[in-house]
Amino acid sequence: MLPQLLPTRRDFAGDDLIFTLNARAQKRAAEGVPVINATIGALYDDAGKLVVLDTVMEQWQQLSSAEVAPYAPIGGDQTYLLHLVQRHWPTLTSIGVGVAAPGGSGALALTLKNFLDRGDTVLTAAPYWGPYSTLAAEVGMTLATVPYPDVQTGIDIGAWEAACRDILEAQGRLLVWLNDPCHNPTGRSFTKADRAALMDVLRDVSSQGPVTFVLDLAYLDYARDPQQVREALDDYAAFAQEGHVLVGACLSLSKAYTLYGARAGALVFPWTTDSALHGALITSCRGTWSNCARSPMSVLNRISKDPALQAKLEAEHAHWRTLLATRATALDAALRAQGLAGCAYDGGFFVTLDGGADPDATCETMQAHDVFVIPLPEGLRVGICAMREADVSKFAAAYKASL
């Protein structure tokens, strides 16, 4: 081992668990084994082919050199940022404060650098996307959690309030990440009552210290009911406009445009124009990745300016959201046919199932049946985005046999 490497940096595996298990599943598939690979968060059709939205790729292939090669501004192209904001809040005419970032993960990293200090804690709901803890650890911070709302009983508001107040008492400020609507990994969304209760708590605790509430928005185009997404985003916008809490959003084209490899996103705060915040974010961009790729910005701008392209893209989204909902419904039925609890699903690429007494052991046993999922402390993450409807019965049988 190189002595130059810091002792604190010598015990990392490299690839995270998701990519490790995906590689294991792919290796088995390459050997001719008919695996069910429900590990990774990318959308596949029923032929096992990666879904790439035609509307997006056609525009990508038409990009001119001038839309690809030049440096983008440090904070990102302003037209791109406005179009990205308006995908989520169409009535807004300004980005407020916002910068481009390499995907949603880059946007999340910016929030840690600018709203917390080393040694501080960020709060989110569990189960959560595994790299949340990696993002925090890489800047010397920790991740605290409260339970994701229960299907039957809803949000545990006492747990939220206690966690918020404890963190504020310990460090004098609070940063909350919330992946809602279409939560990874549960595939569920906060109800209107859940949202209202959480916003009441954040409003109340803001008297104790500055509170920043950041929405991680990645899977909205694949919600079972788009109207529920609209209502949620409108509720969050109304809360932001009150001014008690700084509300922002991490936005991404990875899933929305199936541009996973382009690494395009943004961190936006549409309801503030604070110049110090703008300067801080620009400086973080310059000191971390300098600037982001221009190509995906150009694609978004092309589509956003053309109503016909927007309609074509929405039709594609509607097709794939229907396919995902159909898969979730089929899986729910297959689980119930095995005498197991079903799977609640509001949208996105995943559902979460009970992992038994030891989710890691359950996951390992399922691999013996050539079924690959991601173990979590709270259960098993199942990527319906990559599971064919025809495979749900095999999946349910393997799952039952492994519990």
PDB file of C-alpha atoms in Angstrom, residues 62-226:
ATOM      1  CA  GLN A  62     -28.309  17.142 -34.191  1.00  0.00           C
ATOM      2  CA  LEU A  63     -26.221  19.366 -31.923  1.00  0.00           C
ATOM      3  CA  SER A  64     -23.851  21.702 -33.712  1.00  0.00           C
ATOM      4  CA  SER A  65     -20.225  22.115 -32.720  1.00  0.00           C
ATOM      5  CA  ALA A  66     -21.114  25.419 -31.075  1.00  0.00           C
ATOM      6  CA  GLU A  67     -23.673  23.634 -28.889  1.00  0.00           C
ATOM      7  CA  VAL A  68     -21.119  21.090 -27.707  1.00  0.00           C
ATOM      8  CA  ALA A  69     -17.545  22.360 -27.641  1.00  0.00           C
ATOM      9  CA  PRO A  70     -17.380  25.756 -25.862  1.00  0.00           C
ATOM     10  CA  TYR A  71     -16.990  26.051 -22.127  1.00  0.00           C
ATOM     11  CA  ALA A  72     -20.305  26.639 -20.415  1.00  0.00           C
ATOM     12  CA  PRO A  73     -20.428  29.479 -17.873  1.00  0.00           C
ATOM     13  CA  ILE A  74     -19.174  28.456 -14.431  1.00  0.00           C
ATOM     14  CA  GLY A  75     -22.693  28.495 -13.018  1.00  0.00           C
ATOM     15  CA  GLY A  76     -24.262  27.019 -16.126  1.00  0.00           C
ATOM     16  CA  ASP A  77     -26.141  28.475 -19.063  1.00  0.00           C
ATOM     17  CA  GLN A  78     -28.857  30.790 -17.716  1.00  0.00           C
ATOM     18  CA  THR A  79     -31.403  29.741 -20.321  1.00  0.00           C
ATOM     19  CA  TYR A  80     -30.830  26.112 -19.392  1.00  0.00           C
ATOM     20  CA  LEU A  81     -31.320  26.869 -15.712  1.00  0.00           C
ATOM     21  CA  LEU A  82     -34.570  28.720 -16.357  1.00  0.00           C
ATOM     22  CA  HIS A  83     -35.899  25.932 -18.567  1.00  0.00           C
ATOM     23  CA  LEU A  84     -34.970  23.358 -15.938  1.00  0.00           C
ATOM     24  CA  VAL A  85     -36.735  25.331 -13.205  1.00  0.00           C
ATOM     25  CA  GLN A  86     -39.793  25.738 -15.417  1.00  0.00           C
ATOM     26  CA  ARG A  87     -39.996  21.976 -16.001  1.00  0.00           C
ATOM     27  CA  HIS A  88     -40.892  21.814 -12.310  1.00  0.00           C
ATOM     28  CA  TRP A  89     -42.565  25.177 -11.658  1.00  0.00           C
ATOM     29  CA  PRO A  90     -43.885  26.413 -15.032  1.00  0.00           C
ATOM     30  CA  THR A  91     -45.174  29.782 -13.776  1.00  0.00           C
ATOM     31  CA  LEU A  92     -41.795  30.978 -12.502  1.00  0.00           C
ATOM     32  CA  THR A  93     -40.050  33.559 -14.664  1.00  0.00           C
ATOM     33  CA  SER A  94     -36.707  33.615 -12.841  1.00  0.00           C
ATOM     34  CA  ILE A  95     -34.304  31.013 -11.542  1.00  0.00           C
ATOM     35  CA  GLY A  96     -33.781  33.022  -8.356  1.00  0.00           C
ATOM     36  CA  VAL A  97     -30.370  31.652  -7.415  1.00  0.00           C
ATOM     37  CA  GLY A  98     -29.142  28.561  -9.210  1.00  0.00           C
ATOM     38  CA  VAL A  99     -26.129  26.823 -10.715  1.00  0.00           C
ATOM     39  CA  ALA A 100     -25.588  23.857 -12.989  1.00  0.00           C
ATOM     40  CA  ALA A 101     -24.174  20.718 -11.401  1.00  0.00           C
ATOM     41  CA  PRO A 102     -23.025  17.293 -12.628  1.00  0.00           C
ATOM     42  CA  GLY A 103     -26.294  15.537 -11.879  1.00  0.00           C
ATOM     43  CA  GLY A 104     -28.325  15.532  -8.713  1.00  0.00           C
ATOM     44  CA  SER A 105     -25.387  14.202  -6.712  1.00  0.00           C
ATOM     45  CA  GLY A 106     -23.311  17.236  -7.626  1.00  0.00           C
ATOM     46  CA  ALA A 107     -26.158  19.477  -6.519  1.00  0.00           C
ATOM     47  CA  LEU A 108     -26.441  17.653  -3.196  1.00  0.00           C
ATOM     48  CA  ALA A 109     -22.700  18.027  -2.642  1.00  0.00           C
ATOM     49  CA  LEU A 110     -23.019  21.788  -3.095  1.00  0.00           C
ATOM     50  CA  THR A 111     -25.566  21.987  -0.288  1.00  0.00           C
ATOM     51  CA  LEU A 112     -23.167  20.334   2.139  1.00  0.00           C
ATOM     52  CA  LYS A 113     -20.356  22.719   1.259  1.00  0.00           C
ATOM     53  CA  ASN A 114     -22.459  25.834   1.698  1.00  0.00           C
ATOM     54  CA  PHE A 115     -24.941  25.176   4.508  1.00  0.00           C
ATOM     55  CA  LEU A 116     -22.993  23.009   6.973  1.00  0.00           C
ATOM     56  CA  ASP A 117     -19.517  22.809   8.502  1.00  0.00           C
ATOM     57  CA  ARG A 118     -17.256  19.795   8.909  1.00  0.00           C
ATOM     58  CA  GLY A 119     -18.505  17.684  11.778  1.00  0.00           C
ATOM     59  CA  ASP A 120     -22.123  18.712  11.210  1.00  0.00           C
ATOM     60  CA  THR A 121     -25.095  16.485  10.461  1.00  0.00           C
ATOM     61  CA  VAL A 122     -27.566  16.472   7.556  1.00  0.00           C
ATOM     62  CA  LEU A 123     -31.047  15.008   8.076  1.00  0.00           C
ATOM     63  CA  THR A 124     -33.036  12.793   5.710  1.00  0.00           C
ATOM     64  CA  ALA A 125     -35.642  10.018   5.734  1.00  0.00           C
ATOM     65  CA  ALA A 126     -34.693   6.338   5.888  1.00  0.00           C
ATOM     66  CA  PRO A 127     -34.459   4.224   3.854  1.00  0.00           C
ATOM     67  CA  TYR A 128     -32.412   6.451   1.581  1.00  0.00           C
ATOM     68  CA  TRP A 129     -30.228   6.307  -1.531  1.00  0.00           C
ATOM     69  CA  GLY A 130     -26.936   4.851  -0.270  1.00  0.00           C
ATOM     70  CA  PRO A 131     -24.601   7.536  -1.699  1.00  0.00           C
ATOM     71  CA  TYR A 132     -26.223  10.108   0.613  1.00  0.00           C
ATOM     72  CA  SER A 133     -23.998   8.812   3.407  1.00  0.00           C
ATOM     73  CA  THR A 134     -20.965   8.785   1.096  1.00  0.00           C
ATOM     74  CA  LEU A 135     -21.556  12.402   0.080  1.00  0.00           C
ATOM     75  CA  ALA A 136     -21.711  13.401   3.734  1.00  0.00           C
ATOM     76  CA  ALA A 137     -18.695  11.358   4.814  1.00  0.00           C
ATOM     77  CA  GLU A 138     -16.520  12.763   2.019  1.00  0.00           C
ATOM     78  CA  VAL A 139     -16.805  16.241   3.546  1.00  0.00           C
ATOM     79  CA  GLY A 140     -16.474  15.125   7.153  1.00  0.00           C
ATOM     80  CA  MET A 141     -20.181  15.125   7.970  1.00  0.00           C
ATOM     81  CA  THR A 142     -22.698  12.566   9.153  1.00  0.00           C
ATOM     82  CA  LEU A 143     -26.175  11.602   8.030  1.00  0.00           C
ATOM     83  CA  ALA A 144     -29.016  11.379  10.543  1.00  0.00           C
ATOM     84  CA  THR A 145     -32.333   9.782   9.655  1.00  0.00           C
ATOM     85  CA  VAL A 146     -35.968   9.622  10.625  1.00  0.00           C
ATOM     86  CA  PRO A 147     -38.360   6.917   9.374  1.00  0.00           C
ATOM     87  CA  TYR A 148     -39.997   7.389   5.989  1.00  0.00           C
ATOM     88  CA  PRO A 149     -43.792   7.753   6.461  1.00  0.00           C
ATOM     89  CA  ASP A 150     -45.528   4.441   7.087  1.00  0.00           C
ATOM     90  CA  VAL A 151     -48.035   3.291   4.465  1.00  0.00           C
ATOM     91  CA  GLN A 152     -50.768   2.940   7.073  1.00  0.00           C
ATOM     92  CA  THR A 153     -49.993   5.515   9.762  1.00  0.00           C
ATOM     93  CA  GLY A 154     -48.201   8.227   7.804  1.00  0.00           C
ATOM     94  CA  ILE A 155     -45.419  10.479   8.999  1.00  0.00           C
ATOM     95  CA  ASP A 156     -43.881  10.097  12.465  1.00  0.00           C
ATOM     96  CA  ILE A 157     -43.946  13.791  13.152  1.00  0.00           C
ATOM     97  CA  GLY A 158     -42.612  13.366  16.673  1.00  0.00           C
ATOM     98  CA  ALA A 159     -39.454  11.766  15.299  1.00  0.00           C
ATOM     99  CA  TRP A 160     -39.033  14.581  12.776  1.00  0.00           C
ATOM    100  CA  GLU A 161     -39.440  17.314  15.369  1.00  0.00           C
ATOM    101  CA  ALA A 162     -37.096  15.658  17.853  1.00  0.00           C
ATOM    102  CA  ALA A 163     -34.399  15.135  15.222  1.00  0.00           C
ATOM    103  CA  CYS A 164     -34.686  18.689  13.895  1.00  0.00           C
ATOM    104  CA  ARG A 165     -34.503  20.235  17.353  1.00  0.00           C
ATOM    105  CA  ASP A 166     -31.625  18.007  18.467  1.00  0.00           C
ATOM    106  CA  ILE A 167     -29.577  18.918  15.404  1.00  0.00           C
ATOM    107  CA  LEU A 168     -30.332  22.622  15.753  1.00  0.00           C
ATOM    108  CA  GLU A 169     -29.351  22.523  19.414  1.00  0.00           C
ATOM    109  CA  ALA A 170     -26.095  20.741  18.589  1.00  0.00           C
ATOM    110  CA  GLN A 171     -24.936  22.774  15.582  1.00  0.00           C
ATOM    111  CA  GLY A 172     -27.139  25.873  15.335  1.00  0.00           C
ATOM    112  CA  ARG A 173     -28.382  25.186  11.809  1.00  0.00           C
ATOM    113  CA  LEU A 174     -30.321  22.501   9.961  1.00  0.00           C
ATOM    114  CA  LEU A 175     -30.093  21.033   6.460  1.00  0.00           C
ATOM    115  CA  VAL A 176     -32.806  18.575   5.401  1.00  0.00           C
ATOM    116  CA  TRP A 177     -32.684  16.501   2.214  1.00  0.00           C
ATOM    117  CA  LEU A 178     -36.008  15.088   1.048  1.00  0.00           C
ATOM    118  CA  ASN A 179     -36.324  12.878  -2.028  1.00  0.00           C
ATOM    119  CA  ASP A 180     -40.007  13.560  -2.725  1.00  0.00           C
ATOM    120  CA  PRO A 181     -42.145  12.882  -4.731  1.00  0.00           C
ATOM    121  CA  CYS A 182     -41.208   9.423  -6.104  1.00  0.00           C
ATOM    122  CA  HIS A 183     -38.806   8.396  -3.384  1.00  0.00           C
ATOM    123  CA  ASN A 184     -35.746   6.250  -4.002  1.00  0.00           C
ATOM    124  CA  PRO A 185     -35.840   3.510  -2.725  1.00  0.00           C
ATOM    125  CA  THR A 186     -39.454   3.078  -1.566  1.00  0.00           C
ATOM    126  CA  GLY A 187     -41.244   4.198  -4.745  1.00  0.00           C
ATOM    127  CA  ARG A 188     -43.646   6.166  -2.581  1.00  0.00           C
ATOM    128  CA  SER A 189     -44.449   9.849  -2.085  1.00  0.00           C
ATOM    129  CA  PHE A 190     -45.447  11.959   0.884  1.00  0.00           C
ATOM    130  CA  THR A 191     -49.194  12.447   1.152  1.00  0.00           C
ATOM    131  CA  LYS A 192     -50.578  15.964   1.417  1.00  0.00           C
ATOM    132  CA  ALA A 193     -51.002  15.398   5.161  1.00  0.00           C
ATOM    133  CA  ASP A 194     -47.378  14.187   5.452  1.00  0.00           C
ATOM    134  CA  ARG A 195     -46.136  17.291   3.643  1.00  0.00           C
ATOM    135  CA  ALA A 196     -48.223  19.654   5.731  1.00  0.00           C
ATOM    136  CA  ALA A 197     -47.031  18.088   8.977  1.00  0.00           C
ATOM    137  CA  LEU A 198     -43.366  18.239   7.958  1.00  0.00           C
ATOM    138  CA  MET A 199     -43.643  21.837   6.796  1.00  0.00           C
ATOM    139  CA  ASP A 200     -45.301  22.757  10.103  1.00  0.00           C
ATOM    140  CA  VAL A 201     -42.330  21.306  11.972  1.00  0.00           C
ATOM    141  CA  LEU A 202     -39.747  23.039   9.784  1.00  0.00           C
ATOM    142  CA  ARG A 203     -41.620  26.317  10.144  1.00  0.00           C
ATOM    143  CA  ASP A 204     -41.705  25.945  13.921  1.00  0.00           C
ATOM    144  CA  VAL A 205     -38.077  24.926  14.408  1.00  0.00           C
ATOM    145  CA  SER A 206     -36.826  27.753  12.173  1.00  0.00           C
ATOM    146  CA  SER A 207     -37.158  30.012  15.223  1.00  0.00           C
ATOM    147  CA  GLN A 208     -34.328  27.954  16.747  1.00  0.00           C
ATOM    148  CA  GLY A 209     -31.873  28.590  13.888  1.00  0.00           C
ATOM    149  CA  PRO A 210     -31.533  28.784  10.091  1.00  0.00           C
ATOM    150  CA  VAL A 211     -33.191  25.886   8.258  1.00  0.00           C
ATOM    151  CA  THR A 212     -32.492  24.820   4.669  1.00  0.00           C
ATOM    152  CA  PHE A 213     -34.901  22.352   3.058  1.00  0.00           C
ATOM    153  CA  VAL A 214     -33.641  20.780  -0.173  1.00  0.00           C
ATOM    154  CA  LEU A 215     -35.830  18.646  -2.420  1.00  0.00           C
ATOM    155  CA  ASP A 216     -34.028  15.919  -4.356  1.00  0.00           C
ATOM    156  CA  LEU A 217     -36.137  15.643  -7.522  1.00  0.00           C
ATOM    157  CA  ALA A 218     -35.128  12.875  -9.901  1.00  0.00           C
ATOM    158  CA  TYR A 219     -38.024  10.580 -10.851  1.00  0.00           C
ATOM    159  CA  LEU A 220     -40.993  12.920 -11.241  1.00  0.00           C
ATOM    160  CA  ASP A 221     -41.623  12.109 -14.905  1.00  0.00           C
ATOM    161  CA  TYR A 222     -42.345   8.522 -13.894  1.00  0.00           C
ATOM    162  CA  ALA A 223     -45.026   9.147 -11.261  1.00  0.00           C
ATOM    163  CA  ARG A 224     -48.109   6.968 -11.389  1.00  0.00           C
ATOM    164  CA  ASP A 225     -50.263  10.119 -11.068  1.00  0.00           C
ATOM    165  CA  PRO A 226     -48.621  13.282 -12.494  1.00  0.00           C
TER     166      PRO A 226
END
